[in-house]
PDB file of C-alpha atoms in Angstrom:
ATOM      1  CA  MET P  14     -18.580  -7.280 -20.913  1.00 49.00           C
ATOM      2  CA  THR P  15     -21.410  -5.416 -19.179  1.00 59.00           C
ATOM      3  CA  ILE P  16     -22.571  -5.388 -15.576  1.00 69.00           C
ATOM      4  CA  ASP P  17     -26.122  -6.617 -15.897  1.00 62.00           C
ATOM      5  CA  SER P  18     -26.834  -9.008 -13.025  1.00 74.00           C
ATOM      6  CA  ASN P  19     -26.709  -9.113  -9.254  1.00 83.00           C
ATOM      7  CA  MET P  20     -23.741 -10.882  -7.688  1.00 82.00           C
ATOM      8  CA  LEU P  21     -23.399 -12.783  -4.403  1.00 83.00           C
ATOM      9  CA  THR P  22     -19.957 -13.758  -3.132  1.00 83.00           C
ATOM     10  CA  GLU P  23     -17.919 -14.348   0.029  1.00 78.00           C
ATOM     11  CA  ASP P  24     -15.973 -11.114  -0.411  1.00 83.00           C
ATOM     12  CA  ALA P  25     -15.922  -8.029  -2.618  1.00 89.00           C
ATOM     13  CA  GLU P  26     -13.100  -9.195  -4.894  1.00 91.00           C
ATOM     14  CA  ARG P  27     -15.250 -10.863  -7.570  1.00 90.00           C
ATOM     15  CA  ILE P  28     -17.627  -7.899  -7.694  1.00 92.00           C
ATOM     16  CA  LEU P  29     -14.765  -5.418  -8.044  1.00 93.00           C
ATOM     17  CA  ARG P  30     -13.123  -7.518 -10.753  1.00 91.00           C
ATOM     18  CA  SER P  31     -16.418  -7.656 -12.628  1.00 90.00           C
ATOM     19  CA  VAL P  32     -16.739  -3.872 -12.575  1.00 91.00           C
ATOM     20  CA  LEU P  33     -13.107  -3.197 -13.519  1.00 91.00           C
ATOM     21  CA  ASP P  34     -13.275  -5.778 -16.340  1.00 89.00           C
ATOM     22  CA  SER P  35     -16.604  -4.492 -17.699  1.00 85.00           C
ATOM     23  CA  GLY P  36     -14.998  -2.320 -20.366  1.00 87.00           C
ATOM     24  CA  THR P  37     -16.061   0.947 -18.746  1.00 89.00           C
ATOM     25  CA  GLU P  38     -13.740   3.918 -19.199  1.00 92.00           C
ATOM     26  CA  ASP P  39     -14.158   5.153 -15.648  1.00 94.00           C
ATOM     27  CA  VAL P  40     -15.714   4.114 -12.355  1.00 96.00           C
ATOM     28  CA  LEU P  41     -16.713   6.163  -9.335  1.00 97.00           C
ATOM     29  CA  VAL P  42     -16.160   4.394  -6.009  1.00 97.00           C
ATOM     30  CA  VAL P  43     -18.299   6.101  -3.382  1.00 96.00           C
ATOM     31  CA  ASP P  44     -17.926   5.708   0.393  1.00 94.00           C
ATOM     32  CA  PRO P  45     -16.064   2.367   0.337  1.00 94.00           C
ATOM     33  CA  THR P  46     -15.321   0.464   3.524  1.00 93.00           C
ATOM     34  CA  ALA P  47     -11.733  -0.238   4.555  1.00 93.00           C
ATOM     35  CA  ASP P  48     -12.017  -3.764   3.161  1.00 92.00           C
ATOM     36  CA  VAL P  49     -13.331  -2.499  -0.178  1.00 94.00           C
ATOM     37  CA  ILE P  50     -10.467   0.015  -0.476  1.00 96.00           C
ATOM     38  CA  ASP P  51      -7.905  -2.663   0.380  1.00 95.00           C
ATOM     39  CA  THR P  52      -9.397  -5.127  -2.112  1.00 95.00           C
ATOM     40  CA  LEU P  53      -9.832  -2.519  -4.841  1.00 96.00           C
ATOM     41  CA  VAL P  54      -6.157  -1.520  -4.675  1.00 97.00           C
ATOM     42  CA  ALA P  55      -5.094  -5.177  -4.778  1.00 95.00           C
ATOM     43  CA  VAL P  56      -7.346  -6.021  -7.740  1.00 94.00           C
ATOM     44  CA  ALA P  57      -6.413  -2.879  -9.673  1.00 95.00           C
ATOM     45  CA  SER P  58      -2.699  -3.490  -9.066  1.00 94.00           C
ATOM     46  CA  GLU P  59      -3.019  -6.980 -10.558  1.00 91.00           C
ATOM     47  CA  THR P  60      -4.865  -5.735 -13.660  1.00 84.00           C
ATOM     48  CA  GLU P  61      -2.341  -5.279 -16.441  1.00 73.00           C
ATOM     49  CA  ASP P  62      -4.475  -4.104 -19.377  1.00 76.00           C
ATOM     50  CA  GLY P  63      -7.582  -2.018 -19.829  1.00 82.00           C
ATOM     51  CA  LEU P  64      -7.850  -0.618 -16.313  1.00 91.00           C
ATOM     52  CA  PRO P  65     -10.493   2.129 -16.182  1.00 93.00           C
ATOM     53  CA  GLU P  66      -9.906   5.460 -14.508  1.00 95.00           C
ATOM     54  CA  ILE P  67     -10.873   4.924 -10.867  1.00 97.00           C
ATOM     55  CA  ARG P  68     -12.151   7.930  -8.923  1.00 97.00           C
ATOM     56  CA  MET P  69     -12.565   7.135  -5.254  1.00 97.00           C
ATOM     57  CA  ILE P  70     -14.342   9.372  -2.774  1.00 96.00           C
ATOM     58  CA  ALA P  71     -14.145   8.084   0.780  1.00 95.00           C
ATOM     59  CA  ASP P  72     -14.333   9.016   4.427  1.00 94.00           C
ATOM     60  CA  GLU P  73     -10.977  10.567   5.303  1.00 93.00           C
ATOM     61  CA  SER P  74     -10.486   8.617   8.542  1.00 93.00           C
ATOM     62  CA  VAL P  75     -11.203   5.309   6.777  1.00 94.00           C
ATOM     63  CA  LEU P  76      -8.876   6.190   3.924  1.00 95.00           C
ATOM     64  CA  LYS P  77      -6.097   7.260   6.279  1.00 94.00           C
ATOM     65  CA  ASP P  78      -6.373   4.074   8.332  1.00 94.00           C
ATOM     66  CA  VAL P  79      -6.113   1.871   5.226  1.00 95.00           C
ATOM     67  CA  MET P  80      -3.205   3.882   3.838  1.00 95.00           C
ATOM     68  CA  ASP P  81      -1.269   3.472   7.083  1.00 94.00           C
ATOM     69  CA  ASP P  82      -0.481   0.016   5.696  1.00 95.00           C
ATOM     70  CA  PHE P  83       2.640   0.430   3.527  1.00 95.00           C
ATOM     71  CA  ILE P  84       1.689  -2.501   1.291  1.00 95.00           C
ATOM     72  CA  VAL P  85      -1.664  -0.980   0.353  1.00 96.00           C
ATOM     73  CA  ALA P  86      -0.429   2.604   0.223  1.00 97.00           C
ATOM     74  CA  SER P  87       2.627   1.920  -1.950  1.00 97.00           C
ATOM     75  CA  ASN P  88       0.518  -0.018  -4.454  1.00 97.00           C
ATOM     76  CA  ALA P  89      -2.090   2.751  -4.417  1.00 97.00           C
ATOM     77  CA  ALA P  90       0.708   5.247  -5.060  1.00 97.00           C
ATOM     78  CA  ASP P  91       1.685   3.272  -8.164  1.00 96.00           C
ATOM     79  CA  LEU P  92      -1.889   3.551  -9.419  1.00 96.00           C
ATOM     80  CA  VAL P  93      -1.969   7.273  -8.635  1.00 96.00           C
ATOM     81  CA  GLU P  94       1.321   7.839 -10.455  1.00 95.00           C
ATOM     82  CA  SER P  95       0.008   6.019 -13.549  1.00 93.00           C
ATOM     83  CA  GLU P  96      -3.169   8.165 -13.337  1.00 94.00           C
ATOM     84  CA  SER P  97      -5.326   5.063 -12.924  1.00 95.00           C
ATOM     85  CA  LEU P  98      -6.508   6.092  -9.440  1.00 96.00           C
ATOM     86  CA  SER P  99      -7.359   9.369  -7.762  1.00 97.00           C
ATOM     87  CA  MET P 100      -8.682   9.760  -4.235  1.00 97.00           C
ATOM     88  CA  ARG P 101     -10.762  12.442  -2.578  1.00 97.00           C
ATOM     89  CA  THR P 102     -12.459  12.716   0.800  1.00 95.00           C
ATOM     90  CA  THR P 103     -16.017  13.409   1.919  1.00 89.00           C
ATOM     91  CA  ASP P 104     -18.098  13.639   5.067  1.00 84.00           C
ATOM     92  CA  ASN P 105     -21.279  12.701   3.185  1.00 78.00           C
ATOM     93  CA  GLY P 106     -21.573   8.977   3.744  1.00 74.00           C
ATOM     94  CA  THR P 107     -23.901   6.643   1.864  1.00 76.00           C
ATOM     95  CA  GLU P 108     -25.839   3.705   3.262  1.00 80.00           C
ATOM     96  CA  ASN P 109     -23.741   1.245   1.220  1.00 88.00           C
ATOM     97  CA  ALA P 110     -20.577   1.567  -0.835  1.00 93.00           C
ATOM     98  CA  LEU P 111     -21.373   2.324  -4.487  1.00 95.00           C
ATOM     99  CA  LEU P 112     -19.579   1.500  -7.730  1.00 96.00           C
ATOM    100  CA  ILE P 113     -20.870   3.775 -10.465  1.00 96.00           C
ATOM    101  CA  THR P 114     -20.139   3.623 -14.195  1.00 95.00           C
ATOM    102  CA  LYS P 115     -21.974   5.303 -17.074  1.00 93.00           C
ATOM    103  CA  ASP P 116     -23.910   2.067 -17.592  1.00 92.00           C
ATOM    104  CA  ALA P 117     -24.638   0.698 -14.118  1.00 94.00           C
ATOM    105  CA  VAL P 118     -24.795   1.366 -10.397  1.00 95.00           C
ATOM    106  CA  VAL P 119     -23.637  -1.409  -8.071  1.00 95.00           C
ATOM    107  CA  SER P 120     -24.465  -1.212  -4.374  1.00 94.00           C
ATOM    108  CA  LEU P 121     -22.246  -3.346  -2.128  1.00 92.00           C
ATOM    109  CA  VAL P 122     -24.237  -4.851   0.727  1.00 91.00           C
ATOM    110  CA  THR P 123     -22.570  -6.953   3.425  1.00 87.00           C
ATOM    111  CA  ALA P 124     -24.554  -9.522   5.392  1.00 85.00           C
ATOM    112  CA  GLY P 125     -22.604 -11.791   7.700  1.00 82.00           C
ATOM    113  CA  ASP P 126     -19.900 -13.573   5.709  1.00 83.00           C
ATOM    114  CA  GLN P 127     -21.297 -12.627   2.306  1.00 88.00           C
ATOM    115  CA  VAL P 128     -21.243  -9.569   0.066  1.00 90.00           C
ATOM    116  CA  ALA P 129     -23.887  -8.830  -2.542  1.00 91.00           C
ATOM    117  CA  GLY P 130     -23.451  -6.547  -5.508  1.00 92.00           C
ATOM    118  CA  LEU P 131     -26.948  -5.242  -6.248  1.00 93.00           C
ATOM    119  CA  VAL P 132     -27.010  -3.911  -9.801  1.00 93.00           C
ATOM    120  CA  THR P 133     -29.281  -1.474 -11.564  1.00 93.00           C
ATOM    121  CA  THR P 134     -28.898  -0.500 -15.226  1.00 92.00           C
ATOM    122  CA  ASP P 135     -31.941   1.762 -15.462  1.00 93.00           C
ATOM    123  CA  ASP P 136     -30.737   4.536 -17.767  1.00 94.00           C
ATOM    124  CA  GLU P 137     -32.411   7.405 -15.952  1.00 96.00           C
ATOM    125  CA  PHE P 138     -31.316   6.294 -12.479  1.00 96.00           C
ATOM    126  CA  VAL P 139     -27.751   5.543 -13.582  1.00 95.00           C
ATOM    127  CA  ALA P 140     -27.399   8.922 -15.292  1.00 96.00           C
ATOM    128  CA  ALA P 141     -28.726  10.743 -12.221  1.00 97.00           C
ATOM    129  CA  ALA P 142     -26.394   8.829  -9.878  1.00 96.00           C
ATOM    130  CA  TYR P 143     -23.393   9.383 -12.151  1.00 96.00           C
ATOM    131  CA  ASP P 144     -24.068  13.139 -12.370  1.00 96.00           C
ATOM    132  CA  THR P 145     -24.756  13.489  -8.634  1.00 95.00           C
ATOM    133  CA  TYR P 146     -21.597  11.741  -7.485  1.00 95.00           C
ATOM    134  CA  THR P 147     -19.437  13.268 -10.198  1.00 96.00           C
ATOM    135  CA  THR P 148     -20.448  16.676  -8.846  1.00 95.00           C
ATOM    136  CA  GLN P 149     -19.707  15.505  -5.296  1.00 94.00           C
ATOM    137  CA  TRP P 150     -16.322  14.234  -6.506  1.00 94.00           C
ATOM    138  CA  GLU P 151     -15.461  17.521  -8.202  1.00 94.00           C
ATOM    139  CA  ASP P 152     -16.265  19.481  -5.032  1.00 94.00           C
ATOM    140  CA  ALA P 153     -14.318  17.179  -2.693  1.00 95.00           C
ATOM    141  CA  PRO P 154     -10.751  17.823  -1.454  1.00 96.00           C
ATOM    142  CA  GLN P 155      -7.957  15.647  -2.781  1.00 95.00           C
ATOM    143  CA  TYR P 156      -6.455  13.014  -0.502  1.00 96.00           C
ATOM    144  CA  LYS P 157      -2.692  13.506  -0.428  1.00 92.00           C
ATOM    145  CA  LEU P 158      -0.938  10.153  -0.313  1.00 94.00           C
ATOM    146  CA  ARG P 159       2.563  10.542   1.098  1.00 92.00           C
ATOM    147  CA  THR P 160       3.753   6.971   0.587  1.00 95.00           C
ATOM    148  CA  PRO P 161       6.089   6.445  -2.410  1.00 96.00           C
ATOM    149  CA  PRO P 162       5.044   4.108  -5.251  1.00 97.00           C
ATOM    150  CA  ILE P 163       6.257   0.555  -4.677  1.00 96.00           C
ATOM    151  CA  GLU P 164       7.868   0.319  -8.103  1.00 96.00           C
ATOM    152  CA  ARG P 165       9.963   3.406  -7.367  1.00 97.00           C
ATOM    153  CA  VAL P 166      10.933   1.921  -3.994  1.00 97.00           C
ATOM    154  CA  ARG P 167      12.010  -1.334  -5.624  1.00 97.00           C
ATOM    155  CA  ALA P 168      13.914   0.318  -8.475  1.00 97.00           C
ATOM    156  CA  THR P 169      15.837   2.769  -6.294  1.00 98.00           C
ATOM    157  CA  LEU P 170      16.622   0.091  -3.726  1.00 98.00           C
ATOM    158  CA  GLU P 171      18.271  -1.966  -6.446  1.00 97.00           C
ATOM    159  CA  GLU P 172      20.091   1.044  -7.901  1.00 97.00           C
ATOM    160  CA  GLU P 173      21.312   2.580  -4.643  1.00 97.00           C
ATOM    161  CA  ILE P 174      21.753  -0.489  -2.415  1.00 97.00           C
ATOM    162  CA  SER P 175      21.784  -3.786  -4.338  1.00 97.00           C
ATOM    163  CA  ALA P 176      19.695  -6.249  -6.327  1.00 97.00           C
ATOM    164  CA  ASP P 177      19.956  -8.712  -3.432  1.00 97.00           C
ATOM    165  CA  ALA P 178      18.510  -6.139  -1.044  1.00 97.00           C
ATOM    166  CA  ARG P 179      15.617  -5.503  -3.438  1.00 97.00           C
ATOM    167  CA  ASP P 180      14.924  -9.247  -3.715  1.00 96.00           C
ATOM    168  CA  ASP P 181      14.978  -9.632   0.071  1.00 96.00           C
ATOM    169  CA  PHE P 182      12.694  -6.606   0.450  1.00 96.00           C
ATOM    170  CA  ASP P 183      10.224  -8.163  -1.998  1.00 95.00           C
ATOM    171  CA  SER P 184      10.360 -11.492  -0.176  1.00 95.00           C
ATOM    172  CA  VAL P 185       9.662  -9.892   3.188  1.00 94.00           C
ATOM    173  CA  LEU P 186       6.738  -7.852   1.833  1.00 93.00           C
ATOM    174  CA  SER P 187       5.224 -10.853   0.073  1.00 92.00           C
ATOM    175  CA  SER P 188       5.308 -12.813   3.332  1.00 91.00           C
ATOM    176  CA  LEU P 189       3.259 -10.145   5.115  1.00 89.00           C
ATOM    177  CA  GLN P 190      -0.455  -9.434   4.843  1.00 85.00           C
ATOM    178  CA  THR P 191      -0.032  -5.974   6.317  1.00 86.00           C
ATOM    179  CA  ALA P 192       2.894  -3.644   6.967  1.00 89.00           C
ATOM    180  CA  ARG P 193       1.803  -1.074   9.497  1.00 83.00           C
ATOM    181  CA  GLY P 194       3.871  -1.897  12.575  1.00 72.00           C
ATOM    182  CA  ASP P 195       0.879  -2.338  14.886  1.00 66.00           C
ATOM    183  CA  GLY P 196       1.594  -5.902  15.901  1.00 59.00           C
ATOM    184  CA  ASP P 197       0.046  -7.424  12.794  1.00 60.00           C
ATOM    185  CA  GLY P 198       2.965  -6.541  10.575  1.00 67.00           C
ATOM    186  CA  LEU P 199       6.332  -4.809  10.571  1.00 89.00           C
ATOM    187  CA  ASP P 200       6.433  -1.231   9.340  1.00 93.00           C
ATOM    188  CA  GLU P 201       8.376  -0.185   6.262  1.00 95.00           C
ATOM    189  CA  VAL P 202      11.305   1.320   8.218  1.00 95.00           C
ATOM    190  CA  THR P 203      11.812  -1.851  10.262  1.00 95.00           C
ATOM    191  CA  ILE P 204      11.588  -3.975   7.104  1.00 96.00           C
ATOM    192  CA  SER P 205      14.155  -1.773   5.358  1.00 97.00           C
ATOM    193  CA  LEU P 206      16.576  -1.970   8.295  1.00 97.00           C
ATOM    194  CA  LEU P 207      16.248  -5.748   8.624  1.00 96.00           C
ATOM    195  CA  VAL P 208      16.901  -6.179   4.908  1.00 97.00           C
ATOM    196  CA  ALA P 209      19.855  -3.793   5.156  1.00 97.00           C
ATOM    197  CA  ALA P 210      21.249  -5.748   8.116  1.00 97.00           C
ATOM    198  CA  LYS P 211      20.839  -9.033   6.270  1.00 96.00           C
ATOM    199  CA  ASN P 212      22.922  -7.564   3.438  1.00 97.00           C
ATOM    200  CA  GLU P 213      25.358  -5.738   5.784  1.00 97.00           C
ATOM    201  CA  VAL P 214      24.562  -2.310   4.381  1.00 97.00           C
ATOM    202  CA  LEU P 215      25.739   0.911   6.024  1.00 97.00           C
ATOM    203  CA  LEU P 216      23.124   2.687   8.138  1.00 97.00           C
ATOM    204  CA  TYR P 217      24.011   5.907   6.316  1.00 95.00           C
ATOM    205  CA  ASP P 218      23.245   4.355   2.925  1.00 97.00           C
ATOM    206  CA  ILE P 219      19.910   2.760   3.838  1.00 98.00           C
ATOM    207  CA  SER P 220      18.673   5.805   5.741  1.00 97.00           C
ATOM    208  CA  LYS P 221      19.704   8.161   2.923  1.00 97.00           C
ATOM    209  CA  TRP P 222      17.909   5.930   0.431  1.00 98.00           C
ATOM    210  CA  GLY P 223      14.826   5.786   2.674  1.00 97.00           C
ATOM    211  CA  GLU P 224      14.689   9.558   3.060  1.00 97.00           C
ATOM    212  CA  ASP P 225      15.318  10.231  -0.636  1.00 97.00           C
ATOM    213  CA  VAL P 226      12.620   7.814  -1.810  1.00 97.00           C
ATOM    214  CA  GLY P 227      10.124   9.129   0.737  1.00 96.00           C
ATOM    215  CA  ILE P 228       9.771   6.233   3.185  1.00 96.00           C
ATOM    216  CA  ALA P 229      10.890   8.140   6.286  1.00 95.00           C
ATOM    217  CA  SER P 230      13.461  10.630   7.522  1.00 96.00           C
ATOM    218  CA  LYS P 231      17.019   9.717   8.449  1.00 96.00           C
ATOM    219  CA  ALA P 232      16.112  10.500  12.053  1.00 96.00           C
ATOM    220  CA  THR P 233      13.295   7.949  11.975  1.00 95.00           C
ATOM    221  CA  PHE P 234      15.650   5.330  10.556  1.00 96.00           C
ATOM    222  CA  SER P 235      18.171   6.124  13.283  1.00 95.00           C
ATOM    223  CA  ARG P 236      15.586   5.883  16.088  1.00 94.00           C
ATOM    224  CA  THR P 237      14.235   2.591  14.734  1.00 94.00           C
ATOM    225  CA  LYS P 238      17.777   1.215  14.403  1.00 95.00           C
ATOM    226  CA  THR P 239      18.448   2.058  18.056  1.00 95.00           C
ATOM    227  CA  LYS P 240      15.238   0.285  19.138  1.00 93.00           C
ATOM    228  CA  LEU P 241      16.057  -2.830  17.105  1.00 94.00           C
ATOM    229  CA  GLU P 242      19.630  -2.812  18.387  1.00 94.00           C
ATOM    230  CA  GLU P 243      18.479  -2.561  22.008  1.00 93.00           C
ATOM    231  CA  MET P 244      16.169  -5.540  21.434  1.00 92.00           C
ATOM    232  CA  GLY P 245      18.981  -7.601  19.923  1.00 93.00           C
ATOM    233  CA  LEU P 246      17.623  -7.858  16.364  1.00 94.00           C
ATOM    234  CA  ILE P 247      20.371  -5.736  14.835  1.00 96.00           C
ATOM    235  CA  ASP P 248      24.067  -5.281  15.573  1.00 96.00           C
ATOM    236  CA  THR P 249      26.376  -2.584  14.238  1.00 95.00           C
ATOM    237  CA  GLU P 250      30.088  -2.318  13.608  1.00 94.00           C
ATOM    238  CA  LYS P 251      32.059   0.844  13.003  1.00 92.00           C
ATOM    239  CA  VAL P 252      33.524   1.390   9.549  1.00 89.00           C
ATOM    240  CA  PRO P 253      36.309   4.003   9.397  1.00 83.00           C
ATOM    241  CA  ILE P 254      36.112   6.685   6.713  1.00 78.00           C
ATOM    242  CA  ASP P 255      38.751   9.157   5.562  1.00 73.00           C
ATOM    243  CA  VAL P 256      37.103  12.228   7.078  1.00 72.00           C
ATOM    244  CA  GLY P 257      34.579  12.466   9.900  1.00 69.00           C
ATOM    245  CA  ARG P 258      33.040  10.001  12.312  1.00 76.00           C
ATOM    246  CA  PRO P 259      33.049   6.279  11.460  1.00 81.00           C
ATOM    247  CA  ARG P 260      29.908   4.956   9.839  1.00 89.00           C
ATOM    248  CA  LEU P 261      27.918   2.007  11.096  1.00 94.00           C
ATOM    249  CA  ARG P 262      27.511  -1.232   9.191  1.00 96.00           C
ATOM    250  CA  LEU P 263      24.285  -3.047  10.011  1.00 97.00           C
ATOM    251  CA  LYS P 264      24.229  -6.767  10.781  1.00 97.00           C
ATOM    252  CA  LEU P 265      21.571  -9.134  12.015  1.00 96.00           C
ATOM    253  CA  GLY P 266      21.944  -9.586  15.755  1.00 93.00           C
ATOM    254  CA  ASP P 267      20.182 -12.885  16.391  1.00 92.00           C
ATOM    255  CA  ASP P 268      21.136 -16.274  14.963  1.00 93.00           C
ATOM    256  CA  ARG P 269      17.469 -17.029  14.305  1.00 95.00           C
ATOM    257  CA  LEU P 270      17.378 -14.075  11.936  1.00 94.00           C
ATOM    258  CA  VAL P 271      20.746 -14.927  10.410  1.00 94.00           C
ATOM    259  CA  ASN P 272      19.566 -18.447   9.602  1.00 93.00           C
ATOM    260  CA  ALA P 273      16.111 -17.425   8.353  1.00 93.00           C
ATOM    261  CA  ASP P 274      15.264 -17.403   4.647  1.00 91.00           C
ATOM    262  CA  PRO P 275      14.136 -14.000   3.309  1.00 88.00           C
ATOM    263  CA  ASP P 276      10.466 -15.045   3.318  1.00 89.00           C
ATOM    264  CA  GLN P 277      10.831 -16.137   6.954  1.00 92.00           C
ATOM    265  CA  LEU P 278      12.628 -13.005   8.127  1.00 92.00           C
ATOM    266  CA  ALA P 279       9.478 -11.039   8.959  1.00 91.00           C
ATOM    267  CA  GLY P 280       7.902 -13.878  10.920  1.00 91.00           C
ATOM    268  CA  VAL P 281      11.038 -14.471  12.979  1.00 93.00           C
ATOM    269  CA  ALA P 282      11.443 -10.733  13.610  1.00 92.00           C
ATOM    270  CA  GLN P 283       7.832 -10.425  14.743  1.00 89.00           C
ATOM    271  CA  SER P 284       8.257 -13.297  17.166  1.00 90.00           C
ATOM    272  CA  LEU P 285      11.329 -11.619  18.643  1.00 89.00           C
ATOM    273  CA  LEU P 286       9.556  -8.281  18.913  1.00 85.00           C
ATOM    274  CA  ALA P 287       6.485  -9.771  20.611  1.00 77.00           C
TER     275      ALA P 287
END
């Protein structure tokens, strides 16, 4: 399938799917907006076969803001690990976000509630654009994504904690549109602790897992646990061990959380934190 006609839609998803499904081997994504980055990661993560190599060059502040959302960042990390996506930063903005393949240039133009994908397939123009932005890409610094891949998070959570904890973690994430802890969604540490409390996991075990997999340090887990405990979302009980100080078992501290289904846990927690 080739990209040979202009597209008008309510969001960028259909345009991005068209480009990724066009059969191209690689696509340059130049100066995308936050919404385009978010949508691109979602669409690419859902594409099982034939995904082209995606080279994204974006404003660093925009990229950082989007990747502060654990859901987006962990899925992007999966794509990076599979070598389907690479990200670099630039200060040289374009008037509109561009999607560039060896056969077409698509300019994304937003007007009100609609997005247009304006396409040109002129051989000379496409070749010049591809060469220009490939050079810009090669000269740009790499964006270092520090969030672990979601599949590694899921696999290690099952291996080191339990399959039930992994299932609950998945349910909580799927119930959220964002996971950045800014009032619109719980952050990944809070989610991990709530899931651990639901499954009565030791604080030591969940914080060690979180540090090892790259979610956050043990100290961050401990500070977040203290905050949640002070607000009544989590309780702890001491568990004696043979040598050293007793360890703490996490439990949910509010009956509304105890009685909530996994896909309701985030919503109830957010209401209690508000």
